[in-house]
CSV table of C-alpha atoms and ligand atoms in Angstrom, one decimal:
chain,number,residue,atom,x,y,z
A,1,UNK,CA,0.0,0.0,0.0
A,2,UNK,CA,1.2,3.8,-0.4
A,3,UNK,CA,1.4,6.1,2.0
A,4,UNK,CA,-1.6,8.1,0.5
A,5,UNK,CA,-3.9,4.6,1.2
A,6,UNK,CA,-3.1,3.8,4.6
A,7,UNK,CA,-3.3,7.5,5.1
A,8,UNK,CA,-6.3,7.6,3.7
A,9,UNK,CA,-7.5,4.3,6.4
A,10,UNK,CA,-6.5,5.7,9.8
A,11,UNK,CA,-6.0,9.3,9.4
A,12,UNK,CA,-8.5,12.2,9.9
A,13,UNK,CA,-6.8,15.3,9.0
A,14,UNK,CA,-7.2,19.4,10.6
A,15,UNK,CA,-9.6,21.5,8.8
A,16,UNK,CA,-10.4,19.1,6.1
A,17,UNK,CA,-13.4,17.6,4.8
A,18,UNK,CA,-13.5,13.5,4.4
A,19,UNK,CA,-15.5,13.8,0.9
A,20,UNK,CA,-13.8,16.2,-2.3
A,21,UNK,CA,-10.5,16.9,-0.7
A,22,UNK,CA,-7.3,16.5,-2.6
A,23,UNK,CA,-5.4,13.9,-1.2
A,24,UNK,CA,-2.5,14.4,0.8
A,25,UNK,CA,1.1,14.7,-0.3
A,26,UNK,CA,3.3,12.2,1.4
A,27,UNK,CA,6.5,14.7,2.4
A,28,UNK,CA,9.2,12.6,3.3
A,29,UNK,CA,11.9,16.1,3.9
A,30,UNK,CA,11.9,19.3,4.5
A,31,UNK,CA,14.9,21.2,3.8
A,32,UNK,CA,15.3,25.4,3.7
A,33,UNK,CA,12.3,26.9,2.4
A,34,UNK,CA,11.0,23.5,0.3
A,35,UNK,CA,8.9,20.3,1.5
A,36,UNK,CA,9.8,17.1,-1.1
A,37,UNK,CA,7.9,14.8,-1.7
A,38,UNK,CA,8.1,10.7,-2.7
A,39,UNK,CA,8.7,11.7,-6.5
A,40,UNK,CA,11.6,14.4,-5.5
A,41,UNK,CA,9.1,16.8,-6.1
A,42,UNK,CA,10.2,20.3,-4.4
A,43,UNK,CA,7.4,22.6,-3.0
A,44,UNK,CA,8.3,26.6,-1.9
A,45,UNK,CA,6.7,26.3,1.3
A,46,UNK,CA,5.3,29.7,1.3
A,47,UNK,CA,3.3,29.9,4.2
A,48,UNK,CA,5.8,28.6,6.5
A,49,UNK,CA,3.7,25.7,7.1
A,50,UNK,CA,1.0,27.1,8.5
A,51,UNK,CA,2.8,30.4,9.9
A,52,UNK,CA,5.2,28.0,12.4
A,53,UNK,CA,9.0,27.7,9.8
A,54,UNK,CA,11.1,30.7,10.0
A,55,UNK,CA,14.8,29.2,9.2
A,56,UNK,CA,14.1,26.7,7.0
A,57,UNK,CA,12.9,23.1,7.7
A,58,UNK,CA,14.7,20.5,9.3
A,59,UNK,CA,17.1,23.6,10.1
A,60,UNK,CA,20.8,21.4,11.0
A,61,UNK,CA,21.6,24.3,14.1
A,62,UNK,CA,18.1,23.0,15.7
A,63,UNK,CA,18.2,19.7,14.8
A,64,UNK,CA,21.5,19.2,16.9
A,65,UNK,CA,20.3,20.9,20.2
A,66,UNK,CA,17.4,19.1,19.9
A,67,UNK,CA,19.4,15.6,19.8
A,68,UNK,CA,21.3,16.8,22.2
A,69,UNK,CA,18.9,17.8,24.8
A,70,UNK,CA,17.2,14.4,23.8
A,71,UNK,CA,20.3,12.4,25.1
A,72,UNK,CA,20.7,14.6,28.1
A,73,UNK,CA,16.8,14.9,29.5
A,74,UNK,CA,13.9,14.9,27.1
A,75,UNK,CA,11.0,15.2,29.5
A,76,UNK,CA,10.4,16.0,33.1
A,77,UNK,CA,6.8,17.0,35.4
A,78,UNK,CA,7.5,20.4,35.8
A,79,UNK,CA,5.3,20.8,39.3
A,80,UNK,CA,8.3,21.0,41.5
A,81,UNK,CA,11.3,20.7,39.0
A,82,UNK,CA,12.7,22.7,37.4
A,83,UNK,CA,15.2,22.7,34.1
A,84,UNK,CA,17.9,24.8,32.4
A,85,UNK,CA,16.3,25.1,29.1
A,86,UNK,CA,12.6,26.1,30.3
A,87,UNK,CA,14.5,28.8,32.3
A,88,UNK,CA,16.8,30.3,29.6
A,89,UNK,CA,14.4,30.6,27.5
A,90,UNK,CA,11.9,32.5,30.1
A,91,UNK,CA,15.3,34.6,30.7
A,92,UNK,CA,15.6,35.4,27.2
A,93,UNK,CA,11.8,36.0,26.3
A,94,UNK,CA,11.5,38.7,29.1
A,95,UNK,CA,14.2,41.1,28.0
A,96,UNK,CA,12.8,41.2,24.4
A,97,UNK,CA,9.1,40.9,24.8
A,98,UNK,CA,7.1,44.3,24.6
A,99,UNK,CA,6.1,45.2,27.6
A,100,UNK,CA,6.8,44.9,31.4
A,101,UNK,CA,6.4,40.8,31.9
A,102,UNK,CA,7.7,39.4,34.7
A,103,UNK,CA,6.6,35.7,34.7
A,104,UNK,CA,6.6,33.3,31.7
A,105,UNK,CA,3.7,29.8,32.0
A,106,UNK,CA,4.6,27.3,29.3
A,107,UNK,CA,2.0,25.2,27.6
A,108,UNK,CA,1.6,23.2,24.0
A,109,UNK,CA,0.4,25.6,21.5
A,110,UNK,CA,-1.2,28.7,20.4
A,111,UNK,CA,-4.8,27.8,21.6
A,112,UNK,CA,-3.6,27.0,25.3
A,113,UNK,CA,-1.5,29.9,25.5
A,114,UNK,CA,-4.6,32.0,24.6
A,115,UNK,CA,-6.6,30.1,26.8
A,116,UNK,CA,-4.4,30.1,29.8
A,117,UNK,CA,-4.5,33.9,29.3
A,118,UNK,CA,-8.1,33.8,29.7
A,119,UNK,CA,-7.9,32.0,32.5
A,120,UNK,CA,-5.5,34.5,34.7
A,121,UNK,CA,-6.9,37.0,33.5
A,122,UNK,CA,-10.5,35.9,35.1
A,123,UNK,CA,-8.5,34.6,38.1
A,124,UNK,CA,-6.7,38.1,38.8
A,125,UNK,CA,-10.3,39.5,39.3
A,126,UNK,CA,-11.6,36.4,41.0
A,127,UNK,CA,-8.4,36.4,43.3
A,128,UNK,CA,-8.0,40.5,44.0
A,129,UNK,CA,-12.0,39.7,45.4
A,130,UNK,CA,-13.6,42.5,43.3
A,131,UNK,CA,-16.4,39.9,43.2
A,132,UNK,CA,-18.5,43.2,44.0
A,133,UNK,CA,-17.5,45.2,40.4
A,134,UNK,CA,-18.3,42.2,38.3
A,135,UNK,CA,-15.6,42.0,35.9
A,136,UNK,CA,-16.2,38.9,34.1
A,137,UNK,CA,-17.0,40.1,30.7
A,138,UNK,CA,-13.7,39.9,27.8
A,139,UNK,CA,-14.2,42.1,24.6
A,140,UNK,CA,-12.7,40.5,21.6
A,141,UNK,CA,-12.6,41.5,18.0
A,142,UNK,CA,-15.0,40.5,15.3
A,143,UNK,CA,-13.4,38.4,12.9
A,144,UNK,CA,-10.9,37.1,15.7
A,145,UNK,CA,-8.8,33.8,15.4
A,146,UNK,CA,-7.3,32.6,19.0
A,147,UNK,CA,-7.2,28.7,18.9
A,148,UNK,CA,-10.1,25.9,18.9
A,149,UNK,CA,-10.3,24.7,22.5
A,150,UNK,CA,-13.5,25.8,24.0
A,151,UNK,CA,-11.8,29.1,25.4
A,152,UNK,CA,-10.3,30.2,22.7
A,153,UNK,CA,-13.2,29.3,20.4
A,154,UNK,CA,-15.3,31.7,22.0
A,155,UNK,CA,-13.3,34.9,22.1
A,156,UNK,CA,-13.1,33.6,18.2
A,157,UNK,CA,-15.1,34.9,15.8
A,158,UNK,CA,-18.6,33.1,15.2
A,159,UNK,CA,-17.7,31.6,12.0
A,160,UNK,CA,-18.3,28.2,9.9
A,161,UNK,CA,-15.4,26.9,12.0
A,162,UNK,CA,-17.6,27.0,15.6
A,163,UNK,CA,-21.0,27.0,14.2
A,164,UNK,CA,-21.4,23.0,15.5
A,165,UNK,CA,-20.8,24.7,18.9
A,166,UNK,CA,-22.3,28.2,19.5
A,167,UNK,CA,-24.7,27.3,22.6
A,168,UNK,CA,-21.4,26.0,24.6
A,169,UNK,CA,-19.4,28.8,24.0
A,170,UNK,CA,-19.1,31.8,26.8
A,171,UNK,CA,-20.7,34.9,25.7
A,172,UNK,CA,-18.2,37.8,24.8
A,173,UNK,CA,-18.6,41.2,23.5
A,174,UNK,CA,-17.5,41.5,20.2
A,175,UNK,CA,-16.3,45.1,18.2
A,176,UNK,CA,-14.6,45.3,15.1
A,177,UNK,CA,-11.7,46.3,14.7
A,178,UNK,CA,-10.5,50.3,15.1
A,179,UNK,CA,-11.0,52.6,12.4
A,180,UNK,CA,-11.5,56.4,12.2
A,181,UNK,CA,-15.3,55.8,12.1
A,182,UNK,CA,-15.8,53.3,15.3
A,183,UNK,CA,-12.8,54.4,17.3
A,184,UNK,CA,-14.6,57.0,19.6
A,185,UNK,CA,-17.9,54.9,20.0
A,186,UNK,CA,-15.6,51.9,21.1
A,187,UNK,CA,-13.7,54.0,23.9
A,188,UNK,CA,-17.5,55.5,24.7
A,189,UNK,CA,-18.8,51.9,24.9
A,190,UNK,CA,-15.5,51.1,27.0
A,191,UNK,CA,-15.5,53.4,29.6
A,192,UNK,CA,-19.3,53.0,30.0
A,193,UNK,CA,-18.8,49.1,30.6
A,194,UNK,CA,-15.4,49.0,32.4
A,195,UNK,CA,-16.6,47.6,35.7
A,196,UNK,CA,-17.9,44.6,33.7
A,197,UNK,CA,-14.9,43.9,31.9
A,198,UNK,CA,-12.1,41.8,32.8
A,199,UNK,CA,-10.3,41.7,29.7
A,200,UNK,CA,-9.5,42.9,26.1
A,201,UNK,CA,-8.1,40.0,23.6
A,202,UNK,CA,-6.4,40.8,19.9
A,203,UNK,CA,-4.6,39.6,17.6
A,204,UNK,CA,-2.1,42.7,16.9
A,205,UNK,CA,-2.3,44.7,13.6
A,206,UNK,CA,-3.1,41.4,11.5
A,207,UNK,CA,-6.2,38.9,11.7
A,208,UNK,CA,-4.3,36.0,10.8
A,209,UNK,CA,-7.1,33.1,10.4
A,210,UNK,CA,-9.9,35.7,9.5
A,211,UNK,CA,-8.0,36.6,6.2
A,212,UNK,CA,-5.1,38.1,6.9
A,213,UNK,CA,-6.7,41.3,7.5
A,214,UNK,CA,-4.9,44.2,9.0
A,215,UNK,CA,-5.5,47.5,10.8
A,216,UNK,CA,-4.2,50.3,11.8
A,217,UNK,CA,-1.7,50.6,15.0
A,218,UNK,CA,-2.6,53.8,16.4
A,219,UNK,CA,-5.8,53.4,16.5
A,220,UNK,CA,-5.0,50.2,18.0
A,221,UNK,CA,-2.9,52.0,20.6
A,222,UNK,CA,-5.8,54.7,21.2
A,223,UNK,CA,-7.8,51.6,21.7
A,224,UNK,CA,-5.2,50.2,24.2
A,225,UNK,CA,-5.0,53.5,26.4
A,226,UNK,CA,-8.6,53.6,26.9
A,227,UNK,CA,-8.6,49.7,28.3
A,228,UNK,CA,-5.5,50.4,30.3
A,229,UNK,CA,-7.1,53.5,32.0
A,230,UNK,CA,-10.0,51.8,33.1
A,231,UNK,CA,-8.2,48.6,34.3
A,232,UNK,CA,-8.8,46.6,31.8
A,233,UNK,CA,-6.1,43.5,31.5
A,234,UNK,CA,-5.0,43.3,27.7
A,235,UNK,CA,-4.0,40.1,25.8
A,236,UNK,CA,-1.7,40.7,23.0
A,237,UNK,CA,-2.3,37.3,21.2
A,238,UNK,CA,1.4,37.2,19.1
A,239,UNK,CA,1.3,33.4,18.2
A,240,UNK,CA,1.4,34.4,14.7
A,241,UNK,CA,2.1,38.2,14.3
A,242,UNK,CA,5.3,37.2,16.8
A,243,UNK,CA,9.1,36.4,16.1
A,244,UNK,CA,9.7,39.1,13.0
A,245,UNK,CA,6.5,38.5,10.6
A,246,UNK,CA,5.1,42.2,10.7
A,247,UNK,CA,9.0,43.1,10.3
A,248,UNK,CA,9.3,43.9,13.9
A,249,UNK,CA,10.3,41.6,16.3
A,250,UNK,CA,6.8,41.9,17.4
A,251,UNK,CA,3.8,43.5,16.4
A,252,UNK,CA,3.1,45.0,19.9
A,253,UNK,CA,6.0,47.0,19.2
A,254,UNK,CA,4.2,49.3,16.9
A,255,UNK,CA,2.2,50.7,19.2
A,256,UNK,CA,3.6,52.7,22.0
A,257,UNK,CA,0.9,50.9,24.6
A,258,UNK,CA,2.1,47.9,25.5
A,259,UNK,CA,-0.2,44.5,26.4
A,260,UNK,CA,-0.3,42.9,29.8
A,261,UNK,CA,0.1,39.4,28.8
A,262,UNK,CA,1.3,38.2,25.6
A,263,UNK,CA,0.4,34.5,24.2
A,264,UNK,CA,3.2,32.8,21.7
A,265,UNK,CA,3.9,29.9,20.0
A,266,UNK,CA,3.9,29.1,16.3
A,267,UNK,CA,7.5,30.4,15.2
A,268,UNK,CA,8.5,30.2,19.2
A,269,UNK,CA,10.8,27.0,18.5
A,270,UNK,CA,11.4,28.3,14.8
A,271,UNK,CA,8.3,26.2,14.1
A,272,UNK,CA,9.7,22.5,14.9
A,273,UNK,CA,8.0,21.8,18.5
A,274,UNK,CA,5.2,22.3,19.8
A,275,UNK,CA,5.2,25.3,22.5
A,276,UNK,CA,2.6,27.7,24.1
A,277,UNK,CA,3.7,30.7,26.1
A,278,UNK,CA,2.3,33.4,28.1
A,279,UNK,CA,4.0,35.7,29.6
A,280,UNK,CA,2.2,38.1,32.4
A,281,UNK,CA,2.5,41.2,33.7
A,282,UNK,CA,4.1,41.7,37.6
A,283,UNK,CA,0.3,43.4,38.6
A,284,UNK,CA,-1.2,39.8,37.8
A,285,UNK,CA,0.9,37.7,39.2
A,286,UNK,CA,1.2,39.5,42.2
A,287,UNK,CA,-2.2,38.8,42.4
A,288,UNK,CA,-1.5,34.8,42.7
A,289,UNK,CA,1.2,35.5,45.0
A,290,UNK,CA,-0.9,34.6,48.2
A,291,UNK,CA,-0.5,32.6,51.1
A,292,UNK,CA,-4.6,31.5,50.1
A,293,UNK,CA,-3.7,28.1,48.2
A,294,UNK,CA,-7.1,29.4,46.5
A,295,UNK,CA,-6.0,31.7,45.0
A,296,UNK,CA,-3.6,29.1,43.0
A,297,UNK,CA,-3.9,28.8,39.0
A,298,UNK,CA,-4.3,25.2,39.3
A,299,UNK,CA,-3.5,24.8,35.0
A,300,UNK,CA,-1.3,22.9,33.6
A,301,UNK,CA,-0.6,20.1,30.9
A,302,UNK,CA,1.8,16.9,31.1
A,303,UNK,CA,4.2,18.3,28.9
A,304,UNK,CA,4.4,21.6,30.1
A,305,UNK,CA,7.8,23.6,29.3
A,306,UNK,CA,8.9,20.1,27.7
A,307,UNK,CA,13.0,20.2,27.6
A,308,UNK,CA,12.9,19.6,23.7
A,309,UNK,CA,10.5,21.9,22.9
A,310,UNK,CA,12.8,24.6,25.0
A,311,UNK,CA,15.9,23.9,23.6
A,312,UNK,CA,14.4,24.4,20.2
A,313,UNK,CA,13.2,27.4,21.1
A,314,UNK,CA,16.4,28.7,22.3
A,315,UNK,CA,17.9,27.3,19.3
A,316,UNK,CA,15.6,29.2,17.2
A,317,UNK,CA,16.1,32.0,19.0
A,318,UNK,CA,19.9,32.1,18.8
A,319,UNK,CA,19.5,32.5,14.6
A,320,UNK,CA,16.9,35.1,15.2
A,321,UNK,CA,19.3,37.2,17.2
A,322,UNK,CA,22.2,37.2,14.5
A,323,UNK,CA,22.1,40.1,12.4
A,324,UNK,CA,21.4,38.0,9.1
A,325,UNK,CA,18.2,36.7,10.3
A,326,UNK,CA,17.0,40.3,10.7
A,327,UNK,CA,18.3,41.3,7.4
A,328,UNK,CA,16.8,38.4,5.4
A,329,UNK,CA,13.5,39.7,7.2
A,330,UNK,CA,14.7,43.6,6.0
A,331,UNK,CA,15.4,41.8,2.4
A,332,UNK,CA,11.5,40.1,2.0
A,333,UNK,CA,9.8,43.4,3.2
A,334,UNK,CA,11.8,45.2,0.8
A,335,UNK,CA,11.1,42.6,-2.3
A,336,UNK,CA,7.0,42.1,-0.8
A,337,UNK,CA,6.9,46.3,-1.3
A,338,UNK,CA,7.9,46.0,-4.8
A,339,UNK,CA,5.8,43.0,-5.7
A,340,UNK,CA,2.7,44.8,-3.7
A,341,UNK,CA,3.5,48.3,-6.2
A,342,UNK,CA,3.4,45.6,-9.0
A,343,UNK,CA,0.0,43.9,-7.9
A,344,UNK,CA,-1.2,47.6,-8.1
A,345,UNK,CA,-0.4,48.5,-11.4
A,346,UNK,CA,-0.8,45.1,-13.8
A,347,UNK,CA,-4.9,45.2,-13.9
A,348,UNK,CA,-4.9,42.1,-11.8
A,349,UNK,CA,-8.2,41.1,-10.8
A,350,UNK,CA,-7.1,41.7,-6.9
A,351,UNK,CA,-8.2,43.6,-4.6
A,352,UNK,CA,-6.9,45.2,-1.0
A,353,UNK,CA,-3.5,44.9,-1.8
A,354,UNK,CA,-2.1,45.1,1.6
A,355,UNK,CA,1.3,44.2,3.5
A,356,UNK,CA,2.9,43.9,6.6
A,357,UNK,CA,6.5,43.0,6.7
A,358,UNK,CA,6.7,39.7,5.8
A,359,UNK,CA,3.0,39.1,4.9
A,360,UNK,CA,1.2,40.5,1.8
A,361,UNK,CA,-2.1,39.5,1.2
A,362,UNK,CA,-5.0,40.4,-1.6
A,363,UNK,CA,-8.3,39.1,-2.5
A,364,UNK,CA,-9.4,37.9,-5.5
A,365,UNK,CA,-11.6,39.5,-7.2
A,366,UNK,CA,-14.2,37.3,-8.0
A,367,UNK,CA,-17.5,35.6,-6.3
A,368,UNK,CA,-17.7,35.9,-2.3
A,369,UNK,CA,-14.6,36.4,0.4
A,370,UNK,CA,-15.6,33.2,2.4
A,371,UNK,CA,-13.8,30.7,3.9
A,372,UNK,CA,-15.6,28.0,1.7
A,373,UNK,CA,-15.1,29.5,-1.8
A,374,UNK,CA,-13.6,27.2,-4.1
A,375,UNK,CA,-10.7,28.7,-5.6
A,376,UNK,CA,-8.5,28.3,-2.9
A,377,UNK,CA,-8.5,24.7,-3.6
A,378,UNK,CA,-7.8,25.7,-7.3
A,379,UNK,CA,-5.3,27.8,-6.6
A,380,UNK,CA,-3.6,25.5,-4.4
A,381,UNK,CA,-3.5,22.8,-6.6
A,382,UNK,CA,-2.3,24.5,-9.6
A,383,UNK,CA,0.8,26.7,-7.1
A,384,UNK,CA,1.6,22.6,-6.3
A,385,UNK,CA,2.0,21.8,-10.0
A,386,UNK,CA,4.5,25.1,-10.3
A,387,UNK,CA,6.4,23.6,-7.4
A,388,UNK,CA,5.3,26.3,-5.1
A,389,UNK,CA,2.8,25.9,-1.9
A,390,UNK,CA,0.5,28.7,-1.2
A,391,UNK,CA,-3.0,27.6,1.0
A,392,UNK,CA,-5.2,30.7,0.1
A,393,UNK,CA,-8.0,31.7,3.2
A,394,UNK,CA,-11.3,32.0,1.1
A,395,UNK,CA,-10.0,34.4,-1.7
A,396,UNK,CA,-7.5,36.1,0.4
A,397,UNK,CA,-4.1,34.8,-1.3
A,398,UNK,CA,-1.2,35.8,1.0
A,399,UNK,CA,2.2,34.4,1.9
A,400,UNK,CA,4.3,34.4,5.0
A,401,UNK,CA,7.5,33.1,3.6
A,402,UNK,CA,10.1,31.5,5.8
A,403,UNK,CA,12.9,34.4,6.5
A,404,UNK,CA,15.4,31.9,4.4
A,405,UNK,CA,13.7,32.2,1.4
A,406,UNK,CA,16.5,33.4,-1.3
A,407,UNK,CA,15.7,36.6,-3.0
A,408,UNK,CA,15.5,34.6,-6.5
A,409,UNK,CA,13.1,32.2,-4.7
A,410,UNK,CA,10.6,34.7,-3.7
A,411,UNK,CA,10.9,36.6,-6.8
A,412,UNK,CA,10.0,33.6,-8.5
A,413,UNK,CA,7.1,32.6,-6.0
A,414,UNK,CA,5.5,36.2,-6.9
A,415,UNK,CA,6.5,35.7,-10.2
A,416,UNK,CA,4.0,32.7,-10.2
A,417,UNK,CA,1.2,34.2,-8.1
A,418,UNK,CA,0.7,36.6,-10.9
A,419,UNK,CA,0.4,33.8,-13.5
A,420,UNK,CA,-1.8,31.8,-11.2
A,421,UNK,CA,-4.3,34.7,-10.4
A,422,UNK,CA,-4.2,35.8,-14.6
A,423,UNK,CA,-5.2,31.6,-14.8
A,424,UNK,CA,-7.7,31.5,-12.6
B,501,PLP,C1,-2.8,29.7,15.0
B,501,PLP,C2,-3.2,30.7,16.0
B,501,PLP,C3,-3.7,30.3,17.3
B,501,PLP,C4,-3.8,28.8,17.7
B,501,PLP,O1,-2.6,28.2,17.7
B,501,PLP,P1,-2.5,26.6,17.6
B,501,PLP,O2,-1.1,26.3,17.9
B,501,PLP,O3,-2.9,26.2,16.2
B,501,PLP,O4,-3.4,26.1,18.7
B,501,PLP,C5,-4.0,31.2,18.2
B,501,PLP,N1,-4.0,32.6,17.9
B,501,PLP,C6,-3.5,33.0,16.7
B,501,PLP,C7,-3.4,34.4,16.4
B,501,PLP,C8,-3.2,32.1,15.7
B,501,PLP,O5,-2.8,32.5,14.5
C-alpha cells in the first residue's frame, strides 16, 4: 500500500473535509524553504507551514540541540522541578518581549496559550475579590482567530469553524476592529462598561485566520490606552504576528501601549515543537502571590515547558538574534513592497493589496470572500503543480514566507502568483 492509502485508512486530518478533498502529499523532507515529496518533487513552502517555519525546515543548528537535549533529559513533570532550558528561555523571552512581563507559563500551542490567558486574566479578578465590580466580561474583535479549544473558540469569531458549537461557547462582547469611524464609540462603549470587563483580547495589527486582514496601529494604541485607563487587562495574542513576521520583532511594538500578557507559539521554537507561552504582567501575578492556596492557578498540561520543545526554542532564538536573520527579514519586506507596487499596477483582478512586513495578502476579485469558496483549492493545486505551496484563506491569497527564502526564490514565488491569479 502507499502512504496516501493507509493514510487515507487511519488518518483524519485538521480542517479538512473527508469527501472532495485533494489527497494528501506524502512529504518525506523538508529542507530550507521547500517540502519534497516521494517523487523528488520540491514545493516553496510559502506559508511557512502554517505560519510555524522561519529558518528553513529540518534547520541542522536546531536539529542538533534538539538531539542533544534528547540524550541529556527529554522530559520532566515540571510541578516541583525545574530545568535549564525552560528557564533560559523564560530569561531570554523577558528582556525582548514588549512590555513589562515578569513571569513566563509554558503550555503546548497557540490555543492553550490563549486560553491560559483567559484563564489569569478571570482569576486576577476572581483572586483581588472584586467579586462586587463584576468584571467577568472579555471584549474580543469580530473576525478574531485565537485557537479551537472551547476558550479560545469563544473569544473567536462566530464563524463556519464553531458553528457545531455556538450554545457551549461563553458569551463575549465583540467590536470590530478600530478605524477612524468606530474608534470614539468603542472607547465610549469602554468606559461606559469597564466595571464589567475583565479583559480585552487581539490579535495585533493582522487577523491572521480571519483573512489576513490588518488594521491600523494607532488606533490600536488609542484603543489600548482607553482599556489600560479603566483597568482593563489586555491580551496581545502574538502566536502568529510574533518572532519578525510584521518586520518587527513583534507586532506589539508598533504601538507605544504595551499588552499585559502576551500568548506565543507558532515560530517560538522556529516552528519545529510544539510550544505555548504566556508571559504576564508583575500586577497579575502578584495577584496569585498569596498565602490562600485558592488563590492558586491550578492549569497545567503533562508536557508543560517540555526540555525539547525549549531547547528548540532557544535554538531558534539564537539564529533570530544574529544580524542575518534580521536582514533576510529587512530583504523580503523590501522585495513584498515592490511586488505589492506591481500587484497595483498590472490590472490584476485583486483587490486590497495590503502588506505587513513579511506578509502581503490580496483578495481575488471574484465571487464571495468566504472561507468556503472554491478557488482556494484551485489555486492551491495549480501553485503545487508550479512547485510552489500557497493555501489561500477563502479568496485572500497571502504568503508568509520562511525568512530563508533566497531573494531569487521569492521573486520567483510572486512571479507565479501573478500567473496563477491571470489563470484562474
Ligand atoms: C494559530 C493561532 C492560534 C492557535 O494556535 P495553535 O497552535 O494552532 O493552537 C491562536 N492565535 C492565533 C493568532 C493564531 O494564528
Amino acid at each position: 500500500m502507499t502512504l496516501q492509502e493507509r493514510d487515507k485508512a487511519v488518518i483524519w486530518h485538521p480542517f479538512t473535509p473527508f469527501k472532495n478533498s485533494p489527497v494528501p502529499i506524502p512529504v518525506i523532507k523538508g529542507e530550507d524553504a521547500y517540502l519534497i515529496d516521494e517523487q523528488g518533487n520540491r514545493y516553496l513552502d510559502a506559508i511557512s507551514s502554517w505560519w510555524v517555519t522561519l529558518h528553513g525546515h529540518a534547520h541542522p543548528y536546531i536539529a542538533q540541540k534538539i538531539y542533544q537535549q534528547a540524550l541529556t533529559l527529554e522530559q520532566v513533570i515540571f510541578a516541583g522541578f525545574t530545568h535549564q532550558p525552560a528557564i533560559e528561555l523564560a530569561e531570554r523571552l523577558l528582556k525582548i518581549l514588549p512590555g513589562n512581563f515578569s513571569k513566563v507559563f509554558y503550555s503546548d500551542n497557540g490555543s492553550t496559550s490563549t486560553e491560559v490567558a483567559l484563564k489569569m486574566a478571570l482569576q486576577y479578578w476572581w483572586n483581588k475579590d472584586d467579586k462586587a465590580t463584576r468584571k467577568r466580561k472579555i471584549i474580543a474583535f469580530n473576525n478574531s482567530y485565537h485557537g479551537d479549544t472551547f476558550g479560545a473558540m469563544s473569544v473567536s469569531d462566530r464563524s463556519v469553524f464553531t458553528l457545531a458549537f455556538h450554545e457551549k461557547l461563553f458569551e463575549v462582547i465583540f467590536i470590530d476592529t478600530p478605524t477612524i469611524n468606530n474608534l470614539q464609540q468603542h472607547q465610549l462603549f469602554i468606559q461606559d462598561n469597564s466595571n464589567e470587563i475583565a479583559a480585552f483580547i487581539y490579535e495585533p495589527l493582522v487577523q491572521g485566520a480571519g483573512g489576513m486582514k490588518m488594521y491600523d496601529a494607532c488606533l490600536l494604541n488609542q484603543l489600548l490606552i482607553t482599556c489600560k485607563q479603566k483597568h482593563i487587562i489586555c491580551i496581545a495574542d502574538e502566536v502568529m504576528t510574533g518572532f519578525g513576521r510584521t518586520g518587527k520583532r513583534f507586532a506589539s511594538e508598533y504601538c507605544s501601549t504595551l499588552p499585559d500578557i502576551i500568548c506565543l507559539s507558532k515560530g517560538l521554537t522556529g516552528g519545529t515543537m510544539a510550544l505555548g507561552v504566556t508571559a504576564v504582567a508583575p500586577f497579575i501575578v502578584a495577584a496569585f502571590d498569596s498565602e490562600d492556596k485558592l488563590k492558586t492557578f491550578f492549569h497545567g498540561h503533562s508536557f508543560t515547558a517540555n526540555p525539547l520543545a525549549c531547547t528548540a526554542a532557544n535554538a531558534s532564538l539564537d539564529l533570530f538574534e544574529i544580524p542575518t536573520c534580521q536582514k533576510a527579514i529587512d530583504t523580503i519586506v523590501q522585495q513584498n513592497k515592490e511586488w505589492v507596487s506591481q500587484l497595483l499596477t498590472k490590472n490584476l483582478p485583486v483587490k486590497d493589496v495590503r502588506q505587513l512586513g513579511t506578509i502581503v495578502a490580496f483578495e481575488i476579485d471574484k465571487g464571495k470572500t468566504e472561507y468556503l469558496n472554491t478557488i482556494a483549492a484551485l489555486i492551491t493545486k495549480k501553485g503545487l503543480e508550479k512547485g510552489i505551496y500557497i493555501r489561500p484563506l477563502g479568496n485572500t491569497v497571502y504568503i508568509m514566507p520562511p525568512y530563508c527564502i533566497s531573494s531569487t526564490a521569492l521573486q520567483h514565488l510572486q512571479q507565479i502568483i501573478i500567473e496563477l491569479i491571470a489563470e484562474c
